[in-house]
Amino acid sequence: ADPLLKIFKRTAVLIDSVASSGGPAANLRALFESQRLCCRIFYSLNFIDLPAFFEDHMAEWMTEFQKYLTLKYPVLEEGDGDGLTLVDELRAAVCENISLYMEKFEEEFQGYLGGFVEAVWNLLVAASASSSRDRLTVTAIKFLTTVSTSIHHTLFARDDILQQICQNIV
């Protein structure tokens, strides 16, 4: 698991560097695909049980996961549809990972929950307007559904939440 975290963090640094310097989309494409694959491996390694390594390094993973849900990558997102699809695939993989943690490791994950609910909510409002972003929309809705049916349902207790769901998502 340690080599996976090292690759994930090193790739994150490279993404940040290329994105902040306005590097070419081609350079980011391979990095985003690498991160998506790391997310899939993360999911597989955590599917049955929460390994001690992942519990010990949860903050490192969750910090990067939240970053991918909140940051914009204009060089990819504003170009052709292929770049946006690549970003959305990484975000969908992140949503699957946090859904897994919410479903199976809620106690360990709860400290990160509020930030992820807000990040996924904002992402969902933006993504649901486009039918080409269906996979991201479905994984985001799955995460929010898991949270809303848990003991953390009070995160959705505000009066305007149902109205926002109807106006922005449905």
mmCIF file of C-alpha atoms in Angstrom:
data_model
loop_
_atom_site.group_PDB
_atom_site.id
_atom_site.type_symbol
_atom_site.label_atom_id
_atom_site.label_comp_id
_atom_site.label_asym_id
_atom_site.label_seq_id
_atom_site.Cartn_x
_atom_site.Cartn_y
_atom_site.Cartn_z
ATOM 1 C CA ALA A 1 0.000 0.000 0.000
ATOM 2 C CA ASP A 2 2.902 2.355 0.680
ATOM 3 C CA PRO A 3 4.086 2.334 -2.962
ATOM 4 C CA LEU A 4 0.551 3.212 -4.079
ATOM 5 C CA LEU A 5 0.423 6.200 -1.730
ATOM 6 C CA LYS A 6 3.854 7.356 -2.910
ATOM 7 C CA ILE A 7 2.806 7.156 -6.568
ATOM 8 C CA PHE A 8 -0.486 8.891 -5.794
ATOM 9 C CA LYS A 9 1.162 11.750 -3.898
ATOM 10 C CA ARG A 10 3.954 12.178 -6.474
ATOM 11 C CA THR A 11 1.417 12.295 -9.292
ATOM 12 C CA ALA A 12 -0.621 14.827 -7.301
ATOM 13 C CA VAL A 13 2.449 17.075 -7.050
ATOM 14 C CA LEU A 14 3.004 16.754 -10.801
ATOM 15 C CA ILE A 15 -0.640 17.595 -11.532
ATOM 16 C CA ASP A 16 -0.440 20.659 -9.296
ATOM 17 C CA SER A 17 2.778 21.762 -10.981
ATOM 18 C CA VAL A 18 1.531 21.319 -14.549
ATOM 19 C CA ALA A 19 -1.883 22.846 -13.785
ATOM 20 C CA SER A 20 -0.475 25.889 -11.977
ATOM 21 C CA SER A 21 2.091 26.577 -14.683
ATOM 22 C CA GLY A 22 -0.523 26.365 -17.420
ATOM 23 C CA GLY A 23 1.168 23.328 -18.931
ATOM 24 C CA PRO A 24 -0.299 21.567 -21.954
ATOM 25 C CA ALA A 25 -3.382 19.384 -21.659
ATOM 26 C CA ALA A 26 -1.458 16.409 -23.056
ATOM 27 C CA ASN A 27 0.792 16.417 -19.987
ATOM 28 C CA LEU A 28 -2.195 16.455 -17.638
ATOM 29 C CA ARG A 29 -4.079 13.690 -19.449
ATOM 30 C CA ALA A 30 -1.590 10.960 -18.528
ATOM 31 C CA LEU A 31 -1.371 12.217 -14.949
ATOM 32 C CA PHE A 32 -5.158 12.230 -14.519
ATOM 33 C CA GLU A 33 -5.393 8.724 -15.937
ATOM 34 C CA SER A 34 -2.688 7.596 -13.494
ATOM 35 C CA GLN A 35 -4.615 9.102 -10.571
ATOM 36 C CA ARG A 36 -7.836 7.464 -11.720
ATOM 37 C CA LEU A 37 -6.096 4.091 -11.796
ATOM 38 C CA CYS A 38 -4.620 4.718 -8.329
ATOM 39 C CA CYS A 39 -8.161 5.446 -7.115
ATOM 40 C CA ARG A 40 -9.397 2.154 -8.555
ATOM 41 C CA ILE A 41 -6.568 0.274 -6.823
ATOM 42 C CA PHE A 42 -7.372 2.149 -3.590
ATOM 43 C CA TYR A 43 -10.983 0.973 -3.900
ATOM 44 C CA SER A 44 -9.949 -2.638 -4.469
ATOM 45 C CA LEU A 45 -7.535 -2.678 -1.538
ATOM 46 C CA ASN A 46 -10.171 -1.220 0.810
ATOM 47 C CA PHE A 47 -13.222 -3.127 -0.411
ATOM 48 C CA ILE A 48 -13.219 -5.945 2.144
ATOM 49 C CA ASP A 49 -11.663 -4.308 5.175
ATOM 50 C CA LEU A 50 -9.905 -1.096 6.186
ATOM 51 C CA PRO A 51 -6.203 -1.993 6.208
ATOM 52 C CA ALA A 52 -4.208 -0.380 9.014
ATOM 53 C CA PHE A 53 -1.993 1.419 6.492
ATOM 54 C CA PHE A 54 -4.962 3.193 4.929
ATOM 55 C CA GLU A 55 -6.402 4.092 8.310
ATOM 56 C CA ASP A 56 -3.034 5.493 9.413
ATOM 57 C CA HIS A 57 -2.699 7.540 6.215
ATOM 58 C CA MET A 58 -6.349 8.462 5.739
ATOM 59 C CA ALA A 59 -5.717 12.212 5.982
ATOM 60 C CA GLU A 60 -3.248 12.079 3.092
ATOM 61 C CA TRP A 61 -5.693 10.263 0.848
ATOM 62 C CA MET A 62 -8.715 12.347 1.818
ATOM 63 C CA THR A 63 -6.893 15.655 1.326
ATOM 64 C CA GLU A 64 -6.069 14.728 -2.260
ATOM 65 C CA PHE A 65 -9.517 13.268 -2.900
ATOM 66 C CA GLN A 66 -11.193 16.470 -1.754
ATOM 67 C CA LYS A 67 -8.839 18.530 -3.894
ATOM 68 C CA TYR A 68 -9.886 16.654 -7.034
ATOM 69 C CA LEU A 69 -13.540 17.285 -6.251
ATOM 70 C CA THR A 70 -13.120 21.013 -5.670
ATOM 71 C CA LEU A 71 -10.377 22.320 -7.949
ATOM 72 C CA LYS A 72 -10.934 23.327 -11.549
ATOM 73 C CA TYR A 73 -8.572 22.266 -14.301
ATOM 74 C CA PRO A 74 -9.328 24.776 -17.077
ATOM 75 C CA VAL A 75 -6.801 23.441 -19.567
ATOM 76 C CA LEU A 76 -8.706 20.130 -19.548
ATOM 77 C CA GLU A 77 -12.236 21.179 -18.624
ATOM 78 C CA GLU A 78 -12.571 24.054 -21.071
ATOM 79 C CA GLY A 79 -11.020 22.280 -24.031
ATOM 80 C CA ASP A 80 -12.568 19.448 -25.985
ATOM 81 C CA GLY A 81 -14.961 17.034 -24.289
ATOM 82 C CA ASP A 82 -12.206 14.457 -23.877
ATOM 83 C CA GLY A 83 -10.425 16.521 -21.220
ATOM 84 C CA LEU A 84 -13.592 17.107 -19.220
ATOM 85 C CA THR A 85 -14.390 13.395 -19.443
ATOM 86 C CA LEU A 86 -10.960 12.556 -18.040
ATOM 87 C CA VAL A 87 -11.411 14.938 -15.097
ATOM 88 C CA ASP A 88 -14.923 13.579 -14.490
ATOM 89 C CA GLU A 89 -13.655 9.981 -14.543
ATOM 90 C CA LEU A 90 -11.165 10.816 -11.784
ATOM 91 C CA ARG A 91 -13.866 12.616 -9.810
ATOM 92 C CA ALA A 92 -16.235 9.661 -10.228
ATOM 93 C CA ALA A 93 -13.520 7.297 -8.943
ATOM 94 C CA VAL A 94 -13.044 9.585 -5.932
ATOM 95 C CA CYS A 95 -16.819 9.559 -5.312
ATOM 96 C CA GLU A 96 -16.775 5.761 -5.405
ATOM 97 C CA ASN A 97 -13.935 5.709 -2.866
ATOM 98 C CA ILE A 98 -15.635 8.061 -0.443
ATOM 99 C CA SER A 99 -18.930 6.188 -0.870
ATOM 100 C CA LEU A 100 -17.113 2.991 0.077
ATOM 101 C CA TYR A 101 -15.675 4.660 3.165
ATOM 102 C CA MET A 102 -19.072 6.082 4.102
ATOM 103 C CA GLU A 103 -20.714 2.668 3.727
ATOM 104 C CA LYS A 104 -18.066 0.496 5.387
ATOM 105 C CA PHE A 105 -15.852 2.714 7.533
ATOM 106 C CA GLU A 106 -18.228 5.454 8.651
ATOM 107 C CA GLU A 107 -16.694 5.913 12.088
ATOM 108 C CA GLU A 108 -13.186 6.467 10.718
ATOM 109 C CA PHE A 109 -14.470 8.623 7.848
ATOM 110 C CA GLN A 110 -16.870 10.900 9.723
ATOM 111 C CA GLY A 111 -14.276 13.606 10.375
ATOM 112 C CA TYR A 112 -14.033 14.206 6.628
ATOM 113 C CA LEU A 113 -17.733 13.911 5.902
ATOM 114 C CA GLY A 114 -18.827 17.558 6.056
ATOM 115 C CA GLY A 115 -16.177 18.719 3.602
ATOM 116 C CA PHE A 116 -16.951 15.925 1.174
ATOM 117 C CA VAL A 117 -20.710 16.486 1.321
ATOM 118 C CA GLU A 118 -20.202 20.135 0.410
ATOM 119 C CA ALA A 119 -17.681 19.348 -2.333
ATOM 120 C CA VAL A 120 -19.834 16.616 -3.886
ATOM 121 C CA TRP A 121 -22.967 18.757 -3.612
ATOM 122 C CA ASN A 122 -21.324 21.653 -5.470
ATOM 123 C CA LEU A 123 -19.898 19.308 -8.077
ATOM 124 C CA LEU A 124 -23.268 17.638 -8.566
ATOM 125 C CA VAL A 125 -25.065 20.929 -9.130
ATOM 126 C CA ALA A 126 -22.562 21.796 -11.870
ATOM 127 C CA ALA A 127 -22.382 18.318 -13.426
ATOM 128 C CA SER A 128 -26.089 17.488 -13.491
ATOM 129 C CA ALA A 129 -26.701 20.205 -16.074
ATOM 130 C CA SER A 130 -24.915 18.144 -18.730
ATOM 131 C CA SER A 131 -25.967 14.704 -19.941
ATOM 132 C CA SER A 132 -22.373 13.989 -20.975
ATOM 133 C CA ARG A 133 -21.439 13.922 -17.292
ATOM 134 C CA ASP A 134 -23.831 11.134 -16.300
ATOM 135 C CA ARG A 135 -21.262 8.826 -14.672
ATOM 136 C CA LEU A 136 -20.040 11.575 -12.362
ATOM 137 C CA THR A 137 -23.622 12.581 -11.575
ATOM 138 C CA VAL A 138 -24.591 9.003 -10.670
ATOM 139 C CA THR A 139 -21.583 8.432 -8.400
ATOM 140 C CA ALA A 140 -22.109 11.801 -6.705
ATOM 141 C CA ILE A 141 -25.796 11.045 -6.098
ATOM 142 C CA LYS A 142 -24.865 7.626 -4.694
ATOM 143 C CA PHE A 143 -22.519 9.238 -2.163
ATOM 144 C CA LEU A 144 -25.092 11.832 -1.093
ATOM 145 C CA THR A 145 -27.780 9.138 -0.854
ATOM 146 C CA THR A 146 -25.547 7.041 1.378
ATOM 147 C CA VAL A 147 -24.971 10.033 3.650
ATOM 148 C CA SER A 148 -28.652 11.038 3.674
ATOM 149 C CA THR A 149 -29.739 7.556 4.781
ATOM 150 C CA SER A 150 -27.155 7.347 7.565
ATOM 151 C CA ILE A 151 -27.077 8.875 11.018
ATOM 152 C CA HIS A 152 -25.591 11.939 9.330
ATOM 153 C CA HIS A 153 -28.865 12.754 7.544
ATOM 154 C CA THR A 154 -29.025 15.987 9.536
ATOM 155 C CA LEU A 155 -26.488 17.429 7.079
ATOM 156 C CA PHE A 156 -29.499 17.689 4.751
ATOM 157 C CA ALA A 157 -31.939 19.081 7.326
ATOM 158 C CA ARG A 158 -32.063 22.668 6.078
ATOM 159 C CA ASP A 159 -35.402 23.740 4.606
ATOM 160 C CA ASP A 160 -33.904 24.798 1.290
ATOM 161 C CA ILE A 161 -32.134 21.486 0.558
ATOM 162 C CA LEU A 162 -35.137 19.743 -1.038
ATOM 163 C CA GLN A 163 -35.826 22.829 -3.139
ATOM 164 C CA GLN A 164 -32.201 22.909 -4.310
ATOM 165 C CA ILE A 165 -32.325 19.221 -5.207
ATOM 166 C CA CYS A 166 -35.448 19.751 -7.301
ATOM 167 C CA GLN A 167 -34.178 22.902 -9.003
ATOM 168 C CA ASN A 168 -30.572 21.982 -9.635
ATOM 169 C CA ILE A 169 -30.344 18.225 -9.878
ATOM 170 C CA VAL A 170 -33.642 16.636 -10.907
#
